[in-house]
Amino acid sequence: EYDRTAKLRIYAEAGIPLYVIVNLVQNVLEVYTEPQRGSGDYATRHTLRGDEALTLALPGGELSLPLRDLLP
């Protein structure tokens, strides 16, 4: 809960463009994007499950990380 409240607000206010919570209890990744400075929140939240992958935009291309490789 602390990650979804206090830490999320701090990262959003700092303008961190991507915030990911590894939720081991539910075996999902919670992905937050589009930080909203002033409100301390993110405009977009997406939950990745099962065979989905986390895709990161990097200089020169993308990196796709399958969820099955990130969770036990």
mmCIF file with all atom_site columns, N, CA and C in Angstrom:
data_model
loop_
_atom_site.group_PDB
_atom_site.id
_atom_site.type_symbol
_atom_site.label_atom_id
_atom_site.label_alt_id
_atom_site.label_comp_id
_atom_site.label_asym_id
_atom_site.label_entity_id
_atom_site.label_seq_id
_atom_site.pdbx_PDB_ins_code
_atom_site.Cartn_x
_atom_site.Cartn_y
_atom_site.Cartn_z
_atom_site.occupancy
_atom_site.B_iso_or_equiv
_atom_site.pdbx_formal_charge
_atom_site.auth_seq_id
_atom_site.auth_comp_id
_atom_site.auth_asym_id
_atom_site.auth_atom_id
_atom_site.pdbx_PDB_model_num
ATOM 1   N N  . GLU A 1 1  ? 0.825  -1.208  0.000   1.00 0.00 ? 1  GLU A N  1
ATOM 2   C CA . GLU A 1 1  ? 0.000  0.000   0.000   1.00 0.00 ? 1  GLU A CA 1
ATOM 3   C C  . GLU A 1 1  ? 0.865  1.265   0.000   1.00 0.00 ? 1  GLU A C  1
ATOM 4   N N  . TYR A 1 2  ? 1.981  1.216   0.714   1.00 0.00 ? 2  TYR A N  1
ATOM 5   C CA . TYR A 1 2  ? 2.898  2.352   0.766   1.00 0.00 ? 2  TYR A CA 1
ATOM 6   C C  . TYR A 1 2  ? 3.419  2.708   -0.633  1.00 0.00 ? 2  TYR A C  1
ATOM 7   N N  . ASP A 1 3  ? 3.687  1.666   -1.442  1.00 0.00 ? 3  ASP A N  1
ATOM 8   C CA . ASP A 1 3  ? 4.173  1.904   -2.808  1.00 0.00 ? 3  ASP A CA 1
ATOM 9   C C  . ASP A 1 3  ? 3.125  2.599   -3.670  1.00 0.00 ? 3  ASP A C  1
ATOM 10  N N  . ARG A 1 4  ? 1.839  2.307   -3.434  1.00 0.00 ? 4  ARG A N  1
ATOM 11  C CA . ARG A 1 4  ? 0.749  2.898   -4.224  1.00 0.00 ? 4  ARG A CA 1
ATOM 12  C C  . ARG A 1 4  ? 0.308  4.270   -3.725  1.00 0.00 ? 4  ARG A C  1
ATOM 13  N N  . THR A 1 5  ? 0.796  4.685   -2.581  1.00 0.00 ? 5  THR A N  1
ATOM 14  C CA . THR A 1 5  ? 0.375  5.975   -2.025  1.00 0.00 ? 5  THR A CA 1
ATOM 15  C C  . THR A 1 5  ? 1.569  6.913   -1.901  1.00 0.00 ? 5  THR A C  1
ATOM 16  N N  . ALA A 1 6  ? 2.314  6.801   -0.832  1.00 0.00 ? 6  ALA A N  1
ATOM 17  C CA . ALA A 1 6  ? 3.403  7.741   -0.543  1.00 0.00 ? 6  ALA A CA 1
ATOM 18  C C  . ALA A 1 6  ? 4.477  7.746   -1.626  1.00 0.00 ? 6  ALA A C  1
ATOM 19  N N  . LYS A 1 7  ? 4.989  6.573   -1.991  1.00 0.00 ? 7  LYS A N  1
ATOM 20  C CA . LYS A 1 7  ? 6.051  6.522   -3.002  1.00 0.00 ? 7  LYS A CA 1
ATOM 21  C C  . LYS A 1 7  ? 5.541  6.988   -4.359  1.00 0.00 ? 7  LYS A C  1
ATOM 22  N N  . LEU A 1 8  ? 4.340  6.586   -4.732  1.00 0.00 ? 8  LEU A N  1
ATOM 23  C CA . LEU A 1 8  ? 3.768  6.998   -6.017  1.00 0.00 ? 8  LEU A CA 1
ATOM 24  C C  . LEU A 1 8  ? 3.675  8.516   -6.102  1.00 0.00 ? 8  LEU A C  1
ATOM 25  N N  . ARG A 1 9  ? 3.217  9.169   -5.043  1.00 0.00 ? 9  ARG A N  1
ATOM 26  C CA . ARG A 1 9  ? 3.114  10.635  -5.026  1.00 0.00 ? 9  ARG A CA 1
ATOM 27  C C  . ARG A 1 9  ? 4.481  11.294  -5.204  1.00 0.00 ? 9  ARG A C  1
ATOM 28  N N  . ILE A 1 10 ? 5.476  10.763  -4.508  1.00 0.00 ? 10 ILE A N  1
ATOM 29  C CA . ILE A 1 10 ? 6.828  11.327  -4.601  1.00 0.00 ? 10 ILE A CA 1
ATOM 30  C C  . ILE A 1 10 ? 7.354  11.210  -6.020  1.00 0.00 ? 10 ILE A C  1
ATOM 31  N N  . TYR A 1 11 ? 7.202  10.056  -6.630  1.00 0.00 ? 11 TYR A N  1
ATOM 32  C CA . TYR A 1 11 ? 7.713  9.845   -7.986  1.00 0.00 ? 11 TYR A CA 1
ATOM 33  C C  . TYR A 1 11 ? 6.943  10.680  -9.003  1.00 0.00 ? 11 TYR A C  1
ATOM 34  N N  . ALA A 1 12 ? 5.639  10.777  -8.863  1.00 0.00 ? 12 ALA A N  1
ATOM 35  C CA . ALA A 1 12 ? 4.840  11.590  -9.797  1.00 0.00 ? 12 ALA A CA 1
ATOM 36  C C  . ALA A 1 12 ? 5.230  13.058  -9.685  1.00 0.00 ? 12 ALA A C  1
ATOM 37  N N  . GLU A 1 13 ? 5.386  13.553  -8.476  1.00 0.00 ? 13 GLU A N  1
ATOM 38  C CA . GLU A 1 13 ? 5.779  14.954  -8.284  1.00 0.00 ? 13 GLU A CA 1
ATOM 39  C C  . GLU A 1 13 ? 7.161  15.237  -8.855  1.00 0.00 ? 13 GLU A C  1
ATOM 40  N N  . ALA A 1 14 ? 8.035  14.247  -8.838  1.00 0.00 ? 14 ALA A N  1
ATOM 41  C CA . ALA A 1 14 ? 9.384  14.400  -9.377  1.00 0.00 ? 14 ALA A CA 1
ATOM 42  C C  . ALA A 1 14 ? 9.403  14.258  -10.900 1.00 0.00 ? 14 ALA A C  1
ATOM 43  N N  . GLY A 1 15 ? 8.264  13.860  -11.482 1.00 0.00 ? 15 GLY A N  1
ATOM 44  C CA . GLY A 1 15 ? 8.186  13.718  -12.932 1.00 0.00 ? 15 GLY A CA 1
ATOM 45  C C  . GLY A 1 15 ? 8.793  12.438  -13.467 1.00 0.00 ? 15 GLY A C  1
ATOM 46  N N  . ILE A 1 16 ? 8.923  11.423  -12.625 1.00 0.00 ? 16 ILE A N  1
ATOM 47  C CA . ILE A 1 16 ? 9.455  10.132  -13.066 1.00 0.00 ? 16 ILE A CA 1
ATOM 48  C C  . ILE A 1 16 ? 8.466  9.548   -14.074 1.00 0.00 ? 16 ILE A C  1
ATOM 49  N N  . PRO A 1 17 ? 8.878  9.339   -15.337 1.00 0.00 ? 17 PRO A N  1
ATOM 50  C CA . PRO A 1 17 ? 7.923  8.980   -16.387 1.00 0.00 ? 17 PRO A CA 1
ATOM 51  C C  . PRO A 1 17 ? 7.341  7.572   -16.302 1.00 0.00 ? 17 PRO A C  1
ATOM 52  N N  . LEU A 1 18 ? 8.038  6.666   -15.640 1.00 0.00 ? 18 LEU A N  1
ATOM 53  C CA . LEU A 1 18 ? 7.571  5.279   -15.547 1.00 0.00 ? 18 LEU A CA 1
ATOM 54  C C  . LEU A 1 18 ? 7.811  4.783   -14.137 1.00 0.00 ? 18 LEU A C  1
ATOM 55  N N  . TYR A 1 19 ? 6.735  4.308   -13.497 1.00 0.00 ? 19 TYR A N  1
ATOM 56  C CA . TYR A 1 19 ? 6.828  3.763   -12.146 1.00 0.00 ? 19 TYR A CA 1
ATOM 57  C C  . TYR A 1 19 ? 6.199  2.383   -12.188 1.00 0.00 ? 19 TYR A C  1
ATOM 58  N N  . VAL A 1 20 ? 6.963  1.360   -11.781 1.00 0.00 ? 20 VAL A N  1
ATOM 59  C CA . VAL A 1 20 ? 6.491  -0.019  -11.852 1.00 0.00 ? 20 VAL A CA 1
ATOM 60  C C  . VAL A 1 20 ? 6.525  -0.632  -10.463 1.00 0.00 ? 20 VAL A C  1
ATOM 61  N N  . ILE A 1 21 ? 5.414  -1.243  -10.076 1.00 0.00 ? 21 ILE A N  1
ATOM 62  C CA . ILE A 1 21 ? 5.338  -1.985  -8.818  1.00 0.00 ? 21 ILE A CA 1
ATOM 63  C C  . ILE A 1 21 ? 5.275  -3.469  -9.168  1.00 0.00 ? 21 ILE A C  1
ATOM 64  N N  . VAL A 1 22 ? 6.195  -4.236  -8.614  1.00 0.00 ? 22 VAL A N  1
ATOM 65  C CA . VAL A 1 22 ? 6.171  -5.686  -8.784  1.00 0.00 ? 22 VAL A CA 1
ATOM 66  C C  . VAL A 1 22 ? 5.305  -6.229  -7.653  1.00 0.00 ? 22 VAL A C  1
ATOM 67  N N  . ASN A 1 23 ? 4.099  -6.638  -7.997  1.00 0.00 ? 23 ASN A N  1
ATOM 68  C CA . ASN A 1 23 ? 3.125  -7.112  -7.015  1.00 0.00 ? 23 ASN A CA 1
ATOM 69  C C  . ASN A 1 23 ? 3.242  -8.637  -6.926  1.00 0.00 ? 23 ASN A C  1
ATOM 70  N N  . LEU A 1 24 ? 4.006  -9.106  -5.945  1.00 0.00 ? 24 LEU A N  1
ATOM 71  C CA . LEU A 1 24 ? 4.235  -10.542 -5.803  1.00 0.00 ? 24 LEU A CA 1
ATOM 72  C C  . LEU A 1 24 ? 3.036  -11.279 -5.224  1.00 0.00 ? 24 LEU A C  1
ATOM 73  N N  . VAL A 1 25 ? 2.176  -10.587 -4.519  1.00 0.00 ? 25 VAL A N  1
ATOM 74  C CA . VAL A 1 25 ? 0.990  -11.216 -3.939  1.00 0.00 ? 25 VAL A CA 1
ATOM 75  C C  . VAL A 1 25 ? 0.029  -11.653 -5.039  1.00 0.00 ? 25 VAL A C  1
ATOM 76  N N  . GLN A 1 26 ? -0.191 -10.774 -6.021  1.00 0.00 ? 26 GLN A N  1
ATOM 77  C CA . GLN A 1 26 ? -1.125 -11.076 -7.119  1.00 0.00 ? 26 GLN A CA 1
ATOM 78  C C  . GLN A 1 26 ? -0.405 -11.526 -8.390  1.00 0.00 ? 26 GLN A C  1
ATOM 79  N N  . ASN A 1 27 ? 0.919  -11.595 -8.364  1.00 0.00 ? 27 ASN A N  1
ATOM 80  C CA . ASN A 1 27 ? 1.726  -12.004 -9.514  1.00 0.00 ? 27 ASN A CA 1
ATOM 81  C C  . ASN A 1 27 ? 1.464  -11.142 -10.749 1.00 0.00 ? 27 ASN A C  1
ATOM 82  N N  . VAL A 1 28 ? 1.491  -9.832  -10.561 1.00 0.00 ? 28 VAL A N  1
ATOM 83  C CA . VAL A 1 28 ? 1.280  -8.887  -11.655 1.00 0.00 ? 28 VAL A CA 1
ATOM 84  C C  . VAL A 1 28 ? 2.285  -7.747  -11.537 1.00 0.00 ? 28 VAL A C  1
ATOM 85  N N  . LEU A 1 29 ? 2.429  -6.997  -12.627 1.00 0.00 ? 29 LEU A N  1
ATOM 86  C CA . LEU A 1 29 ? 3.173  -5.745  -12.604 1.00 0.00 ? 29 LEU A CA 1
ATOM 87  C C  . LEU A 1 29 ? 2.175  -4.616  -12.728 1.00 0.00 ? 29 LEU A C  1
ATOM 88  N N  . GLU A 1 30 ? 2.286  -3.627  -11.878 1.00 0.00 ? 30 GLU A N  1
ATOM 89  C CA . GLU A 1 30 ? 1.456  -2.432  -11.967 1.00 0.00 ? 30 GLU A CA 1
ATOM 90  C C  . GLU A 1 30 ? 2.326  -1.347  -12.587 1.00 0.00 ? 30 GLU A C  1
ATOM 91  N N  . VAL A 1 31 ? 1.917  -0.853  -13.750 1.00 0.00 ? 31 VAL A N  1
ATOM 92  C CA . VAL A 1 31 ? 2.723  0.097   -14.508 1.00 0.00 ? 31 VAL A CA 1
ATOM 93  C C  . VAL A 1 31 ? 2.013  1.447   -14.532 1.00 0.00 ? 31 VAL A C  1
ATOM 94  N N  . TYR A 1 32 ? 2.701  2.474   -14.059 1.00 0.00 ? 32 TYR A N  1
ATOM 95  C CA . TYR A 1 32 ? 2.148  3.826   -14.000 1.00 0.00 ? 32 TYR A CA 1
ATOM 96  C C  . TYR A 1 32 ? 2.949  4.722   -14.944 1.00 0.00 ? 32 TYR A C  1
ATOM 97  N N  . THR A 1 33 ? 2.254  5.507   -15.786 1.00 0.00 ? 33 THR A N  1
ATOM 98  C CA . THR A 1 33 ? 2.909  6.434   -16.708 1.00 0.00 ? 33 THR A CA 1
ATOM 99  C C  . THR A 1 33 ? 2.186  7.771   -16.708 1.00 0.00 ? 33 THR A C  1
ATOM 100 N N  . GLU A 1 34 ? 2.792  8.742   -17.307 1.00 0.00 ? 34 GLU A N  1
ATOM 101 C CA . GLU A 1 34 ? 2.251  10.096  -17.425 1.00 0.00 ? 34 GLU A CA 1
ATOM 102 C C  . GLU A 1 34 ? 2.070  10.765  -16.057 1.00 0.00 ? 34 GLU A C  1
ATOM 103 N N  . PRO A 1 35 ? 3.182  11.067  -15.399 1.00 0.00 ? 35 PRO A N  1
ATOM 104 C CA . PRO A 1 35 ? 3.102  11.705  -14.077 1.00 0.00 ? 35 PRO A CA 1
ATOM 105 C C  . PRO A 1 35 ? 2.421  13.066  -14.164 1.00 0.00 ? 35 PRO A C  1
ATOM 106 N N  . GLN A 1 36 ? 1.602  13.361  -13.162 1.00 0.00 ? 36 GLN A N  1
ATOM 107 C CA . GLN A 1 36 ? 0.862  14.619  -13.084 1.00 0.00 ? 36 GLN A CA 1
ATOM 108 C C  . GLN A 1 36 ? 1.403  15.425  -11.912 1.00 0.00 ? 36 GLN A C  1
ATOM 109 N N  . ARG A 1 37 ? 2.381  16.284  -12.232 1.00 0.00 ? 37 ARG A N  1
ATOM 110 C CA . ARG A 1 37 ? 2.939  17.131  -11.173 1.00 0.00 ? 37 ARG A CA 1
ATOM 111 C C  . ARG A 1 37 ? 1.843  18.044  -10.643 1.00 0.00 ? 37 ARG A C  1
ATOM 112 N N  . GLY A 1 38 ? 1.864  18.265  -9.374  1.00 0.00 ? 38 GLY A N  1
ATOM 113 C CA . GLY A 1 38 ? 0.847  19.098  -8.747  1.00 0.00 ? 38 GLY A CA 1
ATOM 114 C C  . GLY A 1 38 ? -0.248 18.269  -8.096  1.00 0.00 ? 38 GLY A C  1
ATOM 115 N N  . SER A 1 39 ? -0.603 17.143  -8.736  1.00 0.00 ? 39 SER A N  1
ATOM 116 C CA . SER A 1 39 ? -1.614 16.272  -8.138  1.00 0.00 ? 39 SER A CA 1
ATOM 117 C C  . SER A 1 39 ? -0.973 15.054  -7.482  1.00 0.00 ? 39 SER A C  1
ATOM 118 N N  . GLY A 1 40 ? 0.308  14.795  -7.798  1.00 0.00 ? 40 GLY A N  1
ATOM 119 C CA . GLY A 1 40 ? 0.995  13.657  -7.200  1.00 0.00 ? 40 GLY A CA 1
ATOM 120 C C  . GLY A 1 40 ? 0.423  12.328  -7.634  1.00 0.00 ? 40 GLY A C  1
ATOM 121 N N  . ASP A 1 41 ? 0.009  12.228  -8.885  1.00 0.00 ? 41 ASP A N  1
ATOM 122 C CA . ASP A 1 41 ? -0.610 11.013  -9.385  1.00 0.00 ? 41 ASP A CA 1
ATOM 123 C C  . ASP A 1 41 ? -0.114 10.745  -10.802 1.00 0.00 ? 41 ASP A C  1
ATOM 124 N N  . TYR A 1 42 ? -0.459 9.609   -11.314 1.00 0.00 ? 42 TYR A N  1
ATOM 125 C CA . TYR A 1 42 ? -0.159 9.251   -12.693 1.00 0.00 ? 42 TYR A CA 1
ATOM 126 C C  . TYR A 1 42 ? -1.466 9.163   -13.470 1.00 0.00 ? 42 TYR A C  1
ATOM 127 N N  . ALA A 1 43 ? -1.446 9.636   -14.712 1.00 0.00 ? 43 ALA A N  1
ATOM 128 C CA . ALA A 1 43 ? -2.651 9.648   -15.533 1.00 0.00 ? 43 ALA A CA 1
ATOM 129 C C  . ALA A 1 43 ? -3.033 8.255   -16.006 1.00 0.00 ? 43 ALA A C  1
ATOM 130 N N  . THR A 1 44 ? -2.029 7.387   -16.187 1.00 0.00 ? 44 THR A N  1
ATOM 131 C CA . THR A 1 44 ? -2.310 6.063   -16.739 1.00 0.00 ? 44 THR A CA 1
ATOM 132 C C  . THR A 1 44 ? -1.781 4.975   -15.825 1.00 0.00 ? 44 THR A C  1
ATOM 133 N N  . ARG A 1 45 ? -2.629 3.975   -15.593 1.00 0.00 ? 45 ARG A N  1
ATOM 134 C CA . ARG A 1 45 ? -2.232 2.792   -14.838 1.00 0.00 ? 45 ARG A CA 1
ATOM 135 C C  . ARG A 1 45 ? -2.623 1.574   -15.652 1.00 0.00 ? 45 ARG A C  1
ATOM 136 N N  . HIS A 1 46 ? -1.684 0.640   -15.792 1.00 0.00 ? 46 HIS A N  1
ATOM 137 C CA . HIS A 1 46 ? -1.948 -0.590  -16.525 1.00 0.00 ? 46 HIS A CA 1
ATOM 138 C C  . HIS A 1 46 ? -1.407 -1.756  -15.709 1.00 0.00 ? 46 HIS A C  1
ATOM 139 N N  . THR A 1 47 ? -2.166 -2.829  -15.621 1.00 0.00 ? 47 THR A N  1
ATOM 140 C CA . THR A 1 47 ? -1.732 -4.020  -14.906 1.00 0.00 ? 47 THR A CA 1
ATOM 141 C C  . THR A 1 47 ? -1.381 -5.103  -15.919 1.00 0.00 ? 47 THR A C  1
ATOM 142 N N  . LEU A 1 48 ? -0.153 -5.611  -15.827 1.00 0.00 ? 48 LEU A N  1
ATOM 143 C CA . LEU A 1 48 ? 0.294  -6.671  -16.724 1.00 0.00 ? 48 LEU A CA 1
ATOM 144 C C  . LEU A 1 48 ? 0.150  -8.014  -16.024 1.00 0.00 ? 48 LEU A C  1
ATOM 145 N N  . ARG A 1 49 ? -0.401 -8.983  -16.769 1.00 0.00 ? 49 ARG A N  1
ATOM 146 C CA . ARG A 1 49 ? -0.650 -10.318 -16.222 1.00 0.00 ? 49 ARG A CA 1
ATOM 147 C C  . ARG A 1 49 ? -0.190 -11.384 -17.210 1.00 0.00 ? 49 ARG A C  1
ATOM 148 N N  . GLY A 1 50 ? -0.020 -12.582 -16.701 1.00 0.00 ? 50 GLY A N  1
ATOM 149 C CA . GLY A 1 50 ? 0.181  -13.758 -17.548 1.00 0.00 ? 50 GLY A CA 1
ATOM 150 C C  . GLY A 1 50 ? 1.296  -13.651 -18.560 1.00 0.00 ? 50 GLY A C  1
ATOM 151 N N  . ASP A 1 51 ? 0.929  -13.750 -19.847 1.00 0.00 ? 51 ASP A N  1
ATOM 152 C CA . ASP A 1 51 ? 1.907  -13.780 -20.932 1.00 0.00 ? 51 ASP A CA 1
ATOM 153 C C  . ASP A 1 51 ? 2.250  -12.402 -21.478 1.00 0.00 ? 51 ASP A C  1
ATOM 154 N N  . GLU A 1 52 ? 1.813  -11.341 -20.810 1.00 0.00 ? 52 GLU A N  1
ATOM 155 C CA . GLU A 1 52 ? 2.122  -9.987  -21.282 1.00 0.00 ? 52 GLU A CA 1
ATOM 156 C C  . GLU A 1 52 ? 3.584  -9.653  -20.988 1.00 0.00 ? 52 GLU A C  1
ATOM 157 N N  . ALA A 1 53 ? 4.044  -8.553  -21.595 1.00 0.00 ? 53 ALA A N  1
ATOM 158 C CA . ALA A 1 53 ? 5.429  -8.122  -21.411 1.00 0.00 ? 53 ALA A CA 1
ATOM 159 C C  . ALA A 1 53 ? 5.471  -6.636  -21.106 1.00 0.00 ? 53 ALA A C  1
ATOM 160 N N  . LEU A 1 54 ? 6.459  -6.240  -20.342 1.00 0.00 ? 54 LEU A N  1
ATOM 161 C CA . LEU A 1 54 ? 6.734  -4.826  -20.071 1.00 0.00 ? 54 LEU A CA 1
ATOM 162 C C  . LEU A 1 54 ? 7.661  -4.351  -21.180 1.00 0.00 ? 54 LEU A C  1
ATOM 163 N N  . THR A 1 55 ? 7.236  -3.337  -21.923 1.00 0.00 ? 55 THR A N  1
ATOM 164 C CA . THR A 1 55 ? 8.037  -2.808  -23.009 1.00 0.00 ? 55 THR A CA 1
ATOM 165 C C  . THR A 1 55 ? 8.572  -1.443  -22.611 1.00 0.00 ? 55 THR A C  1
ATOM 166 N N  . LEU A 1 56 ? 9.879  -1.311  -22.691 1.00 0.00 ? 56 LEU A N  1
ATOM 167 C CA . LEU A 1 56 ? 10.546 -0.068  -22.322 1.00 0.00 ? 56 LEU A CA 1
ATOM 168 C C  . LEU A 1 56 ? 11.111 0.597   -23.564 1.00 0.00 ? 56 LEU A C  1
ATOM 169 N N  . ALA A 1 57 ? 10.835 1.884   -23.727 1.00 0.00 ? 57 ALA A N  1
ATOM 170 C CA . ALA A 1 57 ? 11.402 2.659   -24.831 1.00 0.00 ? 57 ALA A CA 1
ATOM 171 C C  . ALA A 1 57 ? 12.799 3.106   -24.424 1.00 0.00 ? 57 ALA A C  1
ATOM 172 N N  . LEU A 1 58 ? 13.771 2.726   -25.223 1.00 0.00 ? 58 LEU A N  1
ATOM 173 C CA . LEU A 1 58 ? 15.168 3.066   -24.959 1.00 0.00 ? 58 LEU A CA 1
ATOM 174 C C  . LEU A 1 58 ? 15.742 3.789   -26.168 1.00 0.00 ? 58 LEU A C  1
ATOM 175 N N  . PRO A 1 59 ? 16.789 4.557   -25.956 1.00 0.00 ? 59 PRO A N  1
ATOM 176 C CA . PRO A 1 59 ? 17.425 5.193   -27.108 1.00 0.00 ? 59 PRO A CA 1
ATOM 177 C C  . PRO A 1 59 ? 17.842 4.122   -28.126 1.00 0.00 ? 59 PRO A C  1
ATOM 178 N N  . GLY A 1 60 ? 17.378 4.254   -29.340 1.00 0.00 ? 60 GLY A N  1
ATOM 179 C CA . GLY A 1 60 ? 17.736 3.299   -30.383 1.00 0.00 ? 60 GLY A CA 1
ATOM 180 C C  . GLY A 1 60 ? 16.824 2.102   -30.489 1.00 0.00 ? 60 GLY A C  1
ATOM 181 N N  . GLY A 1 61 ? 15.758 2.038   -29.708 1.00 0.00 ? 61 GLY A N  1
ATOM 182 C CA . GLY A 1 61 ? 14.839 0.901   -29.826 1.00 0.00 ? 61 GLY A CA 1
ATOM 183 C C  . GLY A 1 61 ? 14.041 0.648   -28.575 1.00 0.00 ? 61 GLY A C  1
ATOM 184 N N  . GLU A 1 62 ? 13.498 -0.543  -28.505 1.00 0.00 ? 62 GLU A N  1
ATOM 185 C CA . GLU A 1 62 ? 12.677 -0.952  -27.372 1.00 0.00 ? 62 GLU A CA 1
ATOM 186 C C  . GLU A 1 62 ? 13.243 -2.222  -26.752 1.00 0.00 ? 62 GLU A C  1
ATOM 187 N N  . LEU A 1 63 ? 12.928 -2.404  -25.486 1.00 0.00 ? 63 LEU A N  1
ATOM 188 C CA . LEU A 1 63 ? 13.289 -3.613  -24.766 1.00 0.00 ? 63 LEU A CA 1
ATOM 189 C C  . LEU A 1 63 ? 12.000 -4.212  -24.219 1.00 0.00 ? 63 LEU A C  1
ATOM 190 N N  . SER A 1 64 ? 11.737 -5.451  -24.574 1.00 0.00 ? 64 SER A N  1
ATOM 191 C CA . SER A 1 64 ? 10.535 -6.125  -24.110 1.00 0.00 ? 64 SER A CA 1
ATOM 192 C C  . SER A 1 64 ? 10.921 -7.180  -23.078 1.00 0.00 ? 64 SER A C  1
ATOM 193 N N  . LEU A 1 65 ? 10.331 -7.071  -21.891 1.00 0.00 ? 65 LEU A N  1
ATOM 194 C CA . LEU A 1 65 ? 10.617 -7.994  -20.795 1.00 0.00 ? 65 LEU A CA 1
ATOM 195 C C  . LEU A 1 65 ? 9.361  -8.807  -20.489 1.00 0.00 ? 65 LEU A C  1
ATOM 196 N N  . PRO A 1 66 ? 9.328  -10.080 -20.867 1.00 0.00 ? 66 PRO A N  1
ATOM 197 C CA . PRO A 1 66 ? 8.160  -10.912 -20.579 1.00 0.00 ? 66 PRO A CA 1
ATOM 198 C C  . PRO A 1 66 ? 7.915  -11.012 -19.070 1.00 0.00 ? 66 PRO A C  1
ATOM 199 N N  . LEU A 1 67 ? 6.664  -10.912 -18.696 1.00 0.00 ? 67 LEU A N  1
ATOM 200 C CA . LEU A 1 67 ? 6.302  -10.969 -17.281 1.00 0.00 ? 67 LEU A CA 1
ATOM 201 C C  . LEU A 1 67 ? 6.773  -12.267 -16.653 1.00 0.00 ? 67 LEU A C  1
ATOM 202 N N  . ARG A 1 68 ? 6.714  -13.363 -17.387 1.00 0.00 ? 68 ARG A N  1
ATOM 203 C CA . ARG A 1 68 ? 7.131  -14.660 -16.838 1.00 0.00 ? 68 ARG A CA 1
ATOM 204 C C  . ARG A 1 68 ? 8.614  -14.670 -16.439 1.00 0.00 ? 68 ARG A C  1
ATOM 205 N N  . ASP A 1 69 ? 9.418  -13.748 -17.032 1.00 0.00 ? 69 ASP A N  1
ATOM 206 C CA . ASP A 1 69 ? 10.836 -13.648 -16.682 1.00 0.00 ? 69 ASP A CA 1
ATOM 207 C C  . ASP A 1 69 ? 11.075 -12.734 -15.486 1.00 0.00 ? 69 ASP A C  1
ATOM 208 N N  . LEU A 1 70 ? 10.075 -11.969 -15.097 1.00 0.00 ? 70 LEU A N  1
ATOM 209 C CA . LEU A 1 70 ? 10.229 -11.005 -14.010 1.00 0.00 ? 70 LEU A CA 1
ATOM 210 C C  . LEU A 1 70 ? 9.637  -11.476 -12.695 1.00 0.00 ? 70 LEU A C  1
ATOM 211 N N  . LEU A 1 71 ? 8.680  -12.408 -12.768 1.00 0.00 ? 71 LEU A N  1
ATOM 212 C CA . LEU A 1 71 ? 7.997  -12.877 -11.564 1.00 0.00 ? 71 LEU A CA 1
ATOM 213 C C  . LEU A 1 71 ? 8.325  -14.340 -11.301 1.00 0.00 ? 71 LEU A C  1
ATOM 214 N N  . PRO A 1 72 ? 8.259  -14.745 -10.043 1.00 0.00 ? 72 PRO A N  1
ATOM 215 C CA . PRO A 1 72 ? 8.564  -16.162 -9.730  1.00 0.00 ? 72 PRO A CA 1
ATOM 216 C C  . PRO A 1 72 ? 7.530  -17.110 -10.306 1.00 0.00 ? 72 PRO A C  1
#
